[in-house]
Coordinates of C-alpha atoms and ligand atoms in Angstrom, one line a residue:
X13 CA -12.7 21.0 16.1
X14 CA -15.2 19.8 13.5
X15 CA -13.4 21.3 10.5
X16 CA -10.1 19.8 11.7
X17 CA -11.8 16.3 11.9
X18 CA -13.3 16.7 8.5
X19 CA -10.0 17.8 7.0
X20 CA -8.3 14.9 8.6
X21 CA -10.8 12.5 7.2
X22 CA -10.4 14.0 3.7
X23 CA -6.6 13.4 3.9
X24 CA -7.2 9.8 5.0
X25 CA -10.2 9.1 2.8
X26 CA -8.0 7.1 0.3
X27 CA -7.5 4.5 3.0
X28 CA -11.2 3.6 3.1
X29 CA -14.3 5.3 1.7
X30 CA -17.3 3.1 2.1
X31 CA -18.9 5.4 4.7
X32 CA -17.8 8.1 7.1
X33 CA -18.9 9.5 10.5
X34 CA -18.1 11.9 13.2
X35 CA -19.1 12.1 16.9
X36 CA -18.7 15.3 19.0
X37 CA -19.1 16.0 22.6
X38 CA -21.0 19.2 23.1
X39 CA -23.1 18.7 26.2
X40 CA -24.4 15.5 24.8
X41 CA -22.9 13.2 22.3
X42 CA -23.8 14.2 18.8
X43 CA -23.2 11.8 15.9
X44 CA -23.5 12.2 12.1
X45 CA -22.8 9.3 9.7
X46 CA -23.3 8.7 6.0
X47 CA -22.6 6.2 3.4
X48 CA -20.4 7.4 0.7
X49 CA -17.7 10.1 0.7
X50 CA -16.5 12.6 3.3
X51 CA -17.9 15.4 1.1
X52 CA -21.4 14.0 1.9
X53 CA -20.7 13.8 5.6
X54 CA -19.4 17.4 5.5
X55 CA -22.7 18.5 4.0
X56 CA -24.7 16.7 6.7
X57 CA -22.5 18.1 9.4
X58 CA -23.0 21.7 8.2
X59 CA -26.7 21.1 7.9
X60 CA -26.8 20.1 11.6
X61 CA -24.3 22.8 12.6
X62 CA -22.3 20.3 14.6
X63 CA -19.6 21.9 16.8
X64 CA -17.6 21.1 20.0
X65 CA -14.1 20.9 21.4
X66 CA -13.6 17.1 21.5
X67 CA -14.6 14.5 19.0
X68 CA -13.7 11.5 16.9
X69 CA -14.2 10.7 13.2
X70 CA -13.6 7.8 10.8
X71 CA -13.8 6.6 7.2
X72 CA -14.5 3.0 6.8
X73 CA -13.4 0.1 4.5
X74 CA -16.0 -2.5 5.2
X75 CA -14.9 -5.9 6.7
X76 CA -17.8 -7.0 8.9
X77 CA -21.1 -5.7 7.6
X78 CA -22.0 -4.0 4.3
X79 CA -21.2 -0.3 3.8
X80 CA -24.3 1.3 5.4
X81 CA -25.1 4.1 7.8
X82 CA -25.8 1.6 10.5
X83 CA -22.4 0.0 10.1
X84 CA -20.5 3.3 9.8
X85 CA -18.3 4.4 12.7
X86 CA -18.4 5.9 15.3
X87 CA -20.4 3.2 17.1
X88 CA -22.1 4.1 20.4
X89 CA -23.2 2.4 23.6
X90 CA -25.0 4.7 26.0
X91 CA -22.7 7.7 26.1
X92 CA -19.6 5.9 24.9
X93 CA -18.5 6.4 21.3
X94 CA -15.8 4.5 19.5
X95 CA -13.9 4.5 16.2
X96 CA -11.9 1.5 15.2
X97 CA -9.4 0.3 12.6
X98 CA -8.7 -3.4 12.5
X99 CA -10.7 -6.6 13.2
X100 CA -11.8 -8.0 16.5
X101 CA -11.4 -11.7 16.0
X102 CA -13.4 -12.8 19.1
X103 CA -16.3 -10.5 18.3
X104 CA -18.8 -13.4 18.1
X105 CA -18.0 -14.7 21.6
X106 CA -18.0 -11.1 22.9
X107 CA -21.4 -10.4 21.3
X108 CA -22.9 -13.5 23.0
X109 CA -21.5 -12.4 26.3
X110 CA -22.6 -8.8 26.0
X111 CA -26.1 -9.8 24.8
X112 CA -26.5 -11.9 28.0
X113 CA -25.7 -8.7 29.9
X114 CA -28.6 -7.0 28.1
X115 CA -26.8 -5.1 25.3
X116 CA -28.5 -4.9 22.0
X117 CA -26.6 -4.7 18.7
X118 CA -27.7 -2.4 15.9
X119 CA -24.9 -3.0 13.5
X120 CA -23.2 -6.0 11.9
X121 CA -19.7 -4.7 12.8
X122 CA -17.2 -6.2 15.1
X123 CA -16.5 -2.6 16.3
X124 CA -19.9 -2.3 18.1
X125 CA -18.6 -5.0 20.5
X126 CA -15.9 -2.5 21.7
X127 CA -18.4 0.2 22.4
X128 CA -20.6 -2.1 24.6
X129 CA -17.6 -3.6 26.3
X130 CA -16.1 -0.2 27.2
X131 CA -19.6 0.9 28.4
X132 CA -19.9 -2.2 30.6
X133 CA -16.5 -1.7 32.0
X134 CA -17.2 2.0 32.6
X135 CA -20.3 1.1 34.6
X136 CA -18.2 -1.0 36.9
X137 CA -15.1 1.1 37.3
X138 CA -16.3 4.6 36.6
X139 CA -13.1 5.7 34.7
X140 CA -12.9 5.8 30.9
X141 CA -9.2 5.1 30.8
X142 CA -9.5 2.1 33.0
X143 CA -12.5 0.9 31.1
X144 CA -10.6 0.9 27.9
X145 CA -7.6 -0.8 29.5
X146 CA -9.8 -3.6 30.8
X147 CA -11.4 -3.9 27.3
X148 CA -7.9 -4.4 25.8
X149 CA -7.6 -7.5 28.1
X150 CA -10.6 -9.1 26.5
X151 CA -10.3 -8.1 22.9
X152 CA -8.5 -10.5 20.5
X153 CA -7.4 -9.2 17.1
X154 CA -6.0 -6.1 15.6
X155 CA -7.1 -2.7 16.6
X156 CA -6.4 1.0 16.9
X157 CA -9.3 2.6 18.8
X158 CA -10.3 6.0 20.0
X159 CA -13.0 6.4 22.6
X160 CA -14.9 9.4 24.0
X161 CA -17.6 9.4 26.7
X162 CA -20.5 11.7 27.3
X163 CA -19.8 11.8 31.1
X164 CA -16.3 13.0 30.7
X165 CA -15.7 16.0 28.4
X166 CA -12.1 16.4 29.2
X167 CA -10.6 13.3 27.6
X168 CA -10.1 11.0 24.7
X169 CA -8.8 7.5 25.3
X170 CA -6.9 5.6 22.6
X171 CA -5.4 2.1 22.4
X172 CA -3.3 0.2 19.9
X173 CA -2.7 -3.4 19.1
X174 CA -1.5 -4.3 15.6
X175 CA -2.8 -1.3 13.8
X176 CA -1.1 2.1 13.5
X177 CA -2.0 4.9 15.9
X178 CA -0.3 8.2 16.7
X179 CA -0.7 11.3 18.7
X180 CA -0.1 14.8 17.4
X181 CA 1.0 17.3 20.0
X182 CA -0.4 20.8 19.7
X183 CA -0.3 23.9 21.9
X184 CA -3.0 23.5 24.5
X185 CA -4.6 20.9 22.2
X186 CA -3.8 17.3 21.2
X187 CA -4.8 15.1 18.3
X188 CA -4.8 11.5 17.3
X189 CA -4.9 9.7 14.0
X190 CA -4.0 6.5 12.3
X191 CA -1.6 8.3 9.9
X192 CA 0.5 11.4 10.1
X193 CA -0.9 12.8 6.9
X194 CA -4.2 13.6 8.8
X195 CA -2.3 15.6 11.3
X196 CA 0.2 17.7 9.4
X197 CA -2.5 20.3 8.9
X198 CA -2.3 21.1 12.7
X199 CA 1.1 19.9 14.0
X200 CA 4.4 18.3 13.0
X201 CA 5.1 16.9 16.5
X202 CA 4.1 13.2 16.6
X203 CA 4.2 10.4 19.2
X204 CA 3.9 6.9 17.8
X205 CA 2.3 4.4 20.0
X206 CA 3.6 0.8 20.4
X207 CA 1.5 -2.3 20.4
X208 CA -0.3 -2.7 23.7
X209 CA -0.2 1.0 24.5
X210 CA -3.2 2.8 25.9
X211 CA -3.2 6.6 26.2
X212 CA -5.2 9.1 28.1
X213 CA -5.4 12.4 26.2
X214 CA -6.6 15.7 27.4
X215 CA -6.1 19.2 26.0
X216 CA -3.1 19.8 28.2
X217 CA -1.3 16.5 28.4
X218 CA -0.8 13.0 27.1
X219 CA -0.3 9.9 29.4
X220 CA 0.8 6.6 27.8
X221 CA 0.6 3.3 29.6
X222 CA 2.2 0.2 28.0
X223 CA 1.0 -3.4 27.8
X224 CA 2.3 -4.2 31.3
X225 CA 0.5 -1.2 32.8
X226 CA 3.5 1.0 33.4
X227 CA 3.7 4.7 32.5
X228 CA 6.0 5.1 29.5
X229 CA 7.4 8.0 27.5
X230 CA 7.2 7.5 23.8
X231 CA 9.6 9.7 21.8
X232 CA 8.3 12.8 20.2
X233 CA 9.2 12.9 16.5
X234 CA 9.1 15.8 14.1
X235 CA 7.3 14.7 11.0
X236 CA 9.1 15.6 7.8
X237 CA 5.9 15.3 5.9
X238 CA 4.8 18.6 4.4
X239 CA 1.2 19.5 4.0
X240 CA 1.9 20.2 0.4
X241 CA 3.2 16.7 -0.3
X242 CA -0.3 15.3 0.3
X243 CA -2.1 17.9 -1.8
X244 CA -3.2 17.5 -5.4
X245 CA -1.6 20.7 -6.8
X246 CA -2.0 21.1 -10.6
X247 CA -3.2 17.5 -11.2
X248 CA -6.7 16.1 -11.7
X249 CA -6.0 12.9 -9.7
X250 CA -3.5 11.6 -7.2
X251 CA -2.7 8.7 -9.5
X252 CA -1.8 11.1 -12.3
X253 CA 0.3 13.2 -10.0
X254 CA 2.1 10.1 -8.7
X255 CA 2.7 8.7 -12.2
X256 CA 4.3 11.9 -13.2
X257 CA 6.3 12.3 -10.0
X258 CA 8.2 9.1 -10.8
X259 CA 11.3 10.6 -12.2
X260 CA 11.7 12.8 -9.1
X261 CA 10.7 10.0 -6.7
X262 CA 13.2 7.6 -8.2
X263 CA 15.9 10.3 -8.1
X264 CA 15.1 10.9 -4.4
X265 CA 15.3 7.1 -3.7
X266 CA 18.7 6.9 -5.5
X267 CA 20.0 10.2 -4.1
X268 CA 22.5 8.5 -1.8
X269 CA 24.3 6.8 -4.7
X270 CA 24.0 9.4 -7.4
X271 CA 27.3 11.1 -6.4
X272 CA 29.0 8.0 -5.2
X273 CA 31.5 5.9 -7.2
X274 CA 30.4 2.8 -5.5
X275 CA 27.4 1.3 -3.7
X276 CA 27.9 0.6 -0.1
X277 CA 26.1 -2.1 1.9
X278 CA 25.6 0.4 4.7
X279 CA 22.8 1.9 2.7
X280 CA 20.7 -0.9 4.1
X281 CA 21.7 -0.5 7.8
X282 CA 24.9 -0.2 9.8
X283 CA 25.3 -4.0 10.2
X284 CA 24.2 -4.7 6.6
X285 CA 27.6 -5.7 5.2
X286 CA 28.0 -8.8 7.5
X287 CA 24.4 -9.7 7.2
X288 CA 24.2 -9.5 3.4
X289 CA 27.5 -11.3 3.1
X290 CA 26.3 -14.1 5.3
X291 CA 23.0 -14.7 3.6
X292 CA 22.6 -18.0 2.0
X293 CA 19.5 -17.1 0.1
X294 CA 16.8 -14.5 -0.1
X295 CA 13.1 -14.8 0.8
X296 CA 10.9 -12.0 -0.3
X297 CA 7.5 -11.5 1.4
X298 CA 4.9 -8.9 0.1
X299 CA 1.4 -8.3 -1.1
X300 CA -0.2 -6.8 -4.2
X301 CA 2.1 -4.5 -6.2
X302 CA 4.9 -4.9 -3.7
X303 CA 4.8 -8.6 -4.4
X304 CA 5.3 -7.8 -8.1
X305 CA 8.4 -5.8 -7.1
X306 CA 9.6 -8.9 -5.3
X307 CA 9.0 -11.0 -8.4
X308 CA 11.2 -8.7 -10.5
X309 CA 13.9 -8.8 -7.8
X310 CA 14.0 -12.6 -8.0
X311 CA 15.3 -12.3 -11.6
X312 CA 17.9 -9.8 -10.5
X313 CA 19.0 -11.6 -7.4
X314 CA 19.5 -14.9 -9.1
X315 CA 20.6 -13.6 -12.5
X316 CA 23.0 -10.9 -11.3
X317 CA 24.0 -11.6 -7.7
X318 CA 23.8 -15.4 -8.1
X319 CA 21.9 -15.9 -4.9
X320 CA 18.8 -18.2 -4.6
X321 CA 15.7 -16.1 -4.2
X322 CA 12.1 -17.1 -3.4
X323 CA 9.2 -14.7 -3.5
X324 CA 6.0 -15.4 -1.5
X325 CA 2.6 -13.8 -1.2
X326 CA 2.6 -12.8 2.4
X327 CA -0.9 -14.1 3.1
X328 CA 0.0 -17.5 1.7
X329 CA 3.4 -17.8 3.4
X330 CA 2.1 -17.0 6.9
X331 CA -0.1 -20.1 6.8
X332 CA 1.9 -22.4 4.6
X333 CA 4.1 -25.1 6.2
X334 CA 7.4 -24.3 4.7
X335 CA 11.0 -25.5 5.2
X336 CA 12.9 -22.5 6.6
X337 CA 16.5 -21.7 5.9
X338 CA 17.5 -19.6 8.9
X339 CA 20.4 -18.1 7.0
X340 CA 18.1 -16.8 4.3
X341 CA 17.7 -13.0 4.4
X342 CA 14.0 -12.1 4.7
X343 CA 13.0 -9.1 2.7
X344 CA 9.6 -7.6 3.4
X345 CA 8.5 -5.1 0.8
X346 CA 5.6 -2.8 1.6
X347 CA 4.8 0.8 0.6
X348 CA 2.8 1.5 3.7
X349 CA 4.7 -0.7 6.1
X350 CA 1.3 -1.5 7.8
X351 CA -0.1 -4.3 5.6
X352 CA -1.3 -6.8 8.1
X353 CA -0.5 -9.9 6.0
X354 CA 3.1 -8.7 5.4
X355 CA 3.7 -7.9 9.1
X356 CA 2.3 -11.3 10.1
X357 CA 4.4 -13.1 7.5
X358 CA 7.5 -11.3 8.8
X359 CA 6.7 -12.4 12.4
X360 CA 6.1 -16.0 11.1
X361 CA 9.5 -16.0 9.4
X362 CA 11.1 -14.8 12.6
X363 CA 9.4 -17.6 14.6
X364 CA 10.7 -20.1 12.1
X365 CA 14.2 -19.0 13.0
X366 CA 15.1 -16.5 10.2
X367 CA 17.9 -14.5 11.7
X368 CA 17.9 -11.3 9.6
X369 CA 15.1 -9.2 8.0
X370 CA 15.3 -6.2 5.7
X371 CA 12.3 -3.9 5.2
X372 CA 11.9 -2.0 1.9
X373 CA 9.3 0.6 2.8
X374 CA 8.1 4.1 2.0
X375 CA 7.0 5.1 5.5
X376 CA 9.7 5.7 8.0
X377 CA 7.6 5.4 11.2
X378 CA 5.7 2.3 10.0
X379 CA 5.4 -1.0 12.0
X380 CA 7.4 -2.8 9.3
X381 CA 10.4 -0.5 9.6
X382 CA 10.4 -0.9 13.4
X383 CA 10.2 -4.7 13.1
X384 CA 13.4 -5.3 11.0
X385 CA 17.1 -5.0 11.8
X386 CA 17.9 -3.8 8.3
X387 CA 15.9 -1.3 6.3
X388 CA 15.9 0.8 3.1
X389 CA 13.4 3.7 2.9
X390 CA 12.2 4.4 -0.6
X391 CA 11.7 8.1 -0.9
X392 CA 8.6 8.2 -3.1
X393 CA 6.8 10.7 -0.8
X394 CA 3.2 10.0 0.3
X395 CA 1.3 7.8 -2.2
X396 CA -2.5 8.6 -2.0
X397 CA -3.9 6.9 -5.1
X398 CA -5.1 3.4 -4.2
X399 CA -3.4 1.9 -7.3
X400 CA 0.3 2.0 -6.4
X401 CA 2.6 3.6 -9.0
X402 CA 5.6 5.6 -7.7
X403 CA 5.9 3.3 -4.7
X404 CA 6.5 0.4 -7.2
X405 CA 9.1 2.0 -9.3
X406 CA 11.0 3.3 -6.2
X407 CA 10.8 -0.2 -4.7
X408 CA 12.4 -1.5 -7.9
X409 CA 15.1 1.1 -7.7
X410 CA 15.9 0.1 -4.2
X411 CA 15.9 -3.6 -5.1
X412 CA 18.3 -2.8 -8.0
X413 CA 20.6 -1.2 -5.5
X414 CA 20.4 -4.2 -3.2
X415 CA 21.1 -6.5 -6.1
X416 CA 24.2 -4.5 -6.9
X417 CA 25.4 -4.7 -3.3
X418 CA 24.7 -8.4 -3.1
X419 CA 26.5 -9.1 -6.4
X420 CA 29.5 -7.1 -5.2
X421 CA 29.7 -8.9 -1.9
X422 CA 29.5 -12.2 -3.7
X423 CA 32.4 -11.3 -6.0
X424 CA 30.1 -11.2 -9.1
X425 CA 30.6 -7.6 -10.0
X426 CA 33.7 -6.2 -11.7
X427 CA 34.4 -2.5 -11.0
X428 CA 33.6 -1.7 -14.6
X429 CA 30.2 -3.5 -14.4
X430 CA 29.4 -1.7 -11.1
X431 CA 30.3 1.7 -12.7
X432 CA 28.0 0.8 -15.6
X433 CA 25.1 -0.1 -13.4
X434 CA 25.6 3.1 -11.3
X435 CA 25.6 5.1 -14.5
X436 CA 22.4 3.4 -15.6
X437 CA 20.8 4.2 -12.3
X438 CA 21.8 7.8 -12.5
X439 CA 20.2 8.0 -16.0
X440 CA 17.0 6.3 -14.8
X441 CA 15.0 9.5 -13.8
X442 CA 15.6 11.1 -17.2
X443 CA 14.8 7.8 -19.0
X444 CA 11.5 7.7 -17.0
X445 CA 10.7 11.3 -18.2
X446 CA 11.2 10.2 -21.8
X447 CA 8.8 7.3 -21.4
X448 CA 6.2 9.6 -19.8
X449 CA 6.1 11.5 -23.1
X450 CA 4.5 8.5 -24.7
X451 CA 1.2 9.4 -22.9
X452 CA -0.7 10.7 -26.0
X453 CA -0.1 7.3 -27.8
X454 CA -1.1 5.3 -24.8
X455 CA -4.3 7.4 -24.4
X456 CA -5.3 6.2 -27.9
X457 CA -4.9 2.6 -26.9
X458 CA -6.8 3.3 -23.7
X459 CA -9.9 4.6 -25.6
X460 CA -10.1 1.2 -27.3
X461 CA -9.4 -0.8 -24.1
X462 CA -12.2 1.1 -22.3
X463 CA -14.7 -0.5 -24.6
X464 CA -13.5 -4.1 -23.8
X465 CA -14.5 -6.5 -21.1
X466 CA -11.2 -8.4 -21.1
X467 CA -7.5 -7.9 -21.7
X468 CA -4.5 -10.2 -21.7
X469 CA -0.9 -9.0 -20.8
X470 CA 2.1 -11.0 -21.9
X471 CA 5.7 -10.7 -20.9
X472 CA 8.7 -13.1 -20.7
X473 CA 11.4 -13.4 -18.1
X474 CA 11.8 -10.3 -15.9
X475 CA 9.0 -8.6 -17.8
X476 CA 6.5 -11.2 -16.8
X477 CA 6.0 -9.6 -13.4
X478 CA 5.7 -6.3 -15.2
X479 CA 2.8 -7.8 -17.3
X480 CA 1.3 -8.9 -14.0
X481 CA 1.6 -5.4 -12.6
X482 CA 0.0 -4.0 -15.8
X483 CA -2.9 -6.4 -15.5
X484 CA -3.4 -5.6 -11.8
X485 CA -3.4 -1.8 -12.5
X486 CA -6.0 -2.2 -15.3
X487 CA -8.4 -4.3 -13.3
X488 CA -8.0 -2.3 -10.1
X489 CA -9.1 1.0 -11.5
X490 CA -10.9 0.3 -14.9
X491 CA -12.7 -2.9 -13.7
X492 CA -11.7 -4.5 -17.0
X493 CA -10.9 -8.2 -16.4
X494 CA -7.2 -8.5 -17.1
X495 CA -4.9 -11.4 -16.9
X496 CA -1.2 -11.7 -17.2
X497 CA 0.7 -14.7 -18.5
X498 CA 4.3 -15.6 -19.1
X499 CA 4.2 -15.6 -22.9
X500 CA 5.5 -19.2 -23.1
X501 CA 2.4 -20.3 -21.3
X502 CA 0.0 -18.9 -23.9
X503 CA -0.3 -22.1 -25.9
X504 CA -1.1 -24.0 -22.7
X505 CA -4.5 -22.4 -22.2
X506 CA -5.0 -18.7 -22.6
X507 CA -4.7 -18.8 -26.3
X508 CA -8.2 -20.3 -26.3
X509 CA -9.5 -16.9 -25.1
X510 CA -8.0 -14.8 -27.9
X511 CA -10.3 -13.2 -30.3
X512 CA -11.0 -9.7 -31.8
X513 CA -12.8 -8.6 -28.6
X514 CA -9.8 -9.2 -26.3
X515 CA -6.8 -6.9 -26.8
X516 CA -3.5 -8.4 -26.0
X517 CA -0.7 -6.2 -24.5
X518 CA 2.9 -7.5 -25.0
X519 CA 6.0 -6.2 -23.4
X520 CA 8.8 -6.5 -26.0
X521 CA 12.2 -5.5 -24.7
X522 CA 15.2 -6.0 -26.9
X523 CA 16.6 -8.7 -24.8
X524 CA 17.7 -12.4 -25.2
X525 CA 14.1 -13.5 -25.2
X526 CA 12.9 -11.2 -28.0
X527 CA 12.8 -13.9 -30.8
X528 CA 10.9 -16.3 -28.5
X529 CA 8.4 -13.5 -27.7
X530 CA 8.0 -12.7 -31.4
X531 CA 6.9 -16.3 -32.0
X532 CA 4.4 -15.9 -29.2
X533 CA 3.0 -12.8 -30.9
X534 CA 2.6 -14.7 -34.1
X535 CA 0.5 -17.3 -32.3
X536 CA -1.8 -14.5 -31.2
X537 CA -1.9 -12.8 -34.7
X538 CA -2.7 -16.2 -36.4
X539 CA -5.8 -16.4 -34.3
X540 CA -7.0 -12.9 -35.1
X541 CA -5.9 -11.3 -31.8
X542 CA -5.2 -7.6 -31.7
X543 CA -1.7 -7.0 -30.4
X544 CA -0.6 -3.9 -28.5
X545 CA 3.2 -4.1 -28.3
X546 CA 5.6 -2.0 -26.2
X547 CA 8.7 -2.5 -28.2
X548 CA 12.2 -1.3 -27.6
X549 CA 14.1 0.4 -30.4
X550 CA 15.6 -2.1 -32.9
X551 CA 13.2 -4.9 -32.1
X552 CA 12.0 -4.8 -35.7
X553 CA 8.4 -5.2 -34.6
X554 CA 6.5 -3.3 -37.2
X555 CA 3.2 -1.5 -36.9
X556 CA 0.6 -3.2 -39.1
X557 CA -2.8 -4.8 -39.4
X558 CA -3.8 -6.0 -35.9
X559 CA -0.3 -5.0 -34.6
X560 CA -0.2 -1.7 -32.7
X561 CA 3.3 -0.7 -31.7
X562 CA 4.5 1.9 -29.2
X563 CA 8.2 2.5 -29.5
X564 CA 10.1 2.5 -26.2
X565 CA 13.6 4.0 -25.9
X566 CA 16.7 1.9 -26.3
X567 CA 16.8 -1.3 -24.2
X568 CA 17.7 -0.3 -20.7
X569 CA 19.3 -3.5 -19.7
X570 CA 18.7 -4.5 -16.1
X571 CA 16.5 -1.5 -15.5
X572 CA 14.2 -2.2 -18.5
X573 CA 11.3 -3.5 -16.2
X574 CA 11.1 -0.1 -14.5
X575 CA 10.7 1.8 -17.8
X576 CA 8.2 -0.7 -19.2
X577 CA 6.0 -0.2 -16.1
X578 CA 5.2 3.4 -17.0
X579 CA 3.1 2.9 -20.2
X580 CA 1.1 0.2 -18.4
X581 CA 0.2 2.6 -15.5
X582 CA -0.8 5.3 -18.1
X583 CA -2.9 2.7 -19.9
X584 CA -4.9 1.8 -16.8
X585 CA -5.2 5.4 -15.8
X586 CA -6.7 6.5 -19.1
X587 CA -8.9 3.5 -19.6
X588 CA -10.4 4.1 -16.1
X589 CA -10.9 7.8 -17.0
X590 CA -12.6 6.8 -20.2
X591 CA -15.0 4.7 -18.3
X592 CA -15.8 7.5 -15.9
X593 CA -14.4 5.7 -12.8
X594 CA -13.1 7.2 -9.6
X595 CA -9.4 6.6 -10.4
X596 CA -8.1 7.4 -7.0
X597 CA -10.7 5.5 -5.0
X598 CA -11.7 2.4 -7.0
X599 CA -14.6 0.4 -5.7
X600 CA -14.2 -2.2 -3.0
X601 CA -10.5 -1.4 -2.5
X602 CA -8.4 0.4 0.1
X603 CA -4.9 1.8 0.1
X604 CA -3.6 0.3 3.3
X605 CA -5.0 -3.0 4.3
X606 CA -4.3 -3.3 8.0
X607 CA -6.7 -6.2 8.4
X608 CA -6.1 -9.8 7.5
Ligands
G6P704 C1 -3.4 -2.8 -1.1 C2 -3.2 -1.6 -2.1 C3 -2.1 -2.1 -3.2 C4 -0.9 -2.5 -2.5 C5 -1.1 -3.6 -1.4 C6 0.1 -3.9 -0.6 O1 -4.0 -3.8 -1.7 O2 -4.4 -1.3 -2.7 O3 -1.9 -1.0 -4.0 O4 0.0 -3.0 -3.4 O5 -2.1 -3.2 -0.5 O6 0.4 -2.7 0.1 P1 1.8 -2.3 0.8 O7 1.5 -1.0 1.5 O8 2.1 -3.5 1.7 O9 2.8 -2.2 -0.3

């Protein structure tokens, strides 16, 4: 069991890597924890020759309490041991209550509350499953928990409320995890729990009880995820692998239209035609890189489909007093489909009366996909690197399709224009491959960037969000302070920062804003700023003193933002490598943020 647990942790390490721990029942409860990476935990586990048939393990992304061994999971109370994803919001009140009952706390985590609470319940009811069920009644917040207990070597009890949790069915053995990628090493048969579910798991059987206390059968799904899809293969880093997988990932996402002569609304769900036709406007909700995809979509939706479009950061929208338009189509964009803020924003929109929601998501079984009536699954494959790359470009491909459908439904697309857009989409994977060949030139830029403390990214129009994405990539993994501005804003403040020490990246597509952008570039040059320009063919932006130009292919029209993303990803990747950073696991971040 221990090797399976450690392998599962390695596969999920990208989701949190502040500390790791494992607890095994083998006569008594044995626990090993360490700060740092799973490899370190593995060394300790081998040193202590840990073994047993039942156990739990965890990698942490710190919320309550610094990354330390004392705060690492599993947490224990007497013989009870718990791992937990999520946040217990009433942990302070629970702490006070449990202290009065004589419990002592040895960590700063909210999770320790769960261990003591289950222990207290177990003392009064004598049954681990019942003890966890009772705890669920008292815990407020989001959680996926797994509990074992020294007095009962036959079972594992798990519970879910607002954080992903699934069971992997084996032969005479069963497994649980927060993500299918941890389990494909042992089984493809998965059972996804619903919110409020509590499950009793033994070697032979699985019993699930829902929020109301009734026994339920959750469907068994056969995961399509292959073990190879989550392996590094020939690459040094997952981010590198995922950048270079983009032509294939985008081709997979667009597969349903590559052979078609037209784009059908049904790509987004069986009822999509009526819903999309009836939408009065669009409201996009997302976080991080997915938010940037939404920002690009806004230009497409308004510019091509002629439909009003608002894009909101999910964590802002959920708490902002807004004026809802119930006929607006809500589009939630999320790679993981588990981002707590995006899920909460979607629920908020529903409460405000929004009638229809569409998920654009990369994970078929995710909470987001289950929460919307319309959906489009990007087919990027598992994304492991914390900095999102192929998830972003496939989201853009999906949004380009959606724009085409919306434009058609609104009578804004002639058959000729539709055919041209489809042709451009079909060509996109090969255009992406061409841009990837620019890597050696980008690496030379990256060597210089790695020496700098700050960088500025400029773009206009639909390429402004691409500048934002480029700046986000750079800061996420190289830790270089990077900011993005709409170039027209330069003179209203950021120009004051420009000097020889701060490289400026400019995205220069050959579009209607090119001459305006060129003026902005002159403003930078006149102040001694070093420009690094990604210029389409025929832009007549010439390499020279303080002006470094990488020539992009011909202007790709509507799809240009997708192509201009690639060099920015490569720039961040190589700058981070130059600085010796852990590209796939940047400090302080996590891949899937299932807490608020
Ligand atoms: C985290 C990740 C980002 C991602 C964001 C939104 O911050 O590190 O790469 O863009 O979450 O994630 P989602 O899964 O909702 O797209």
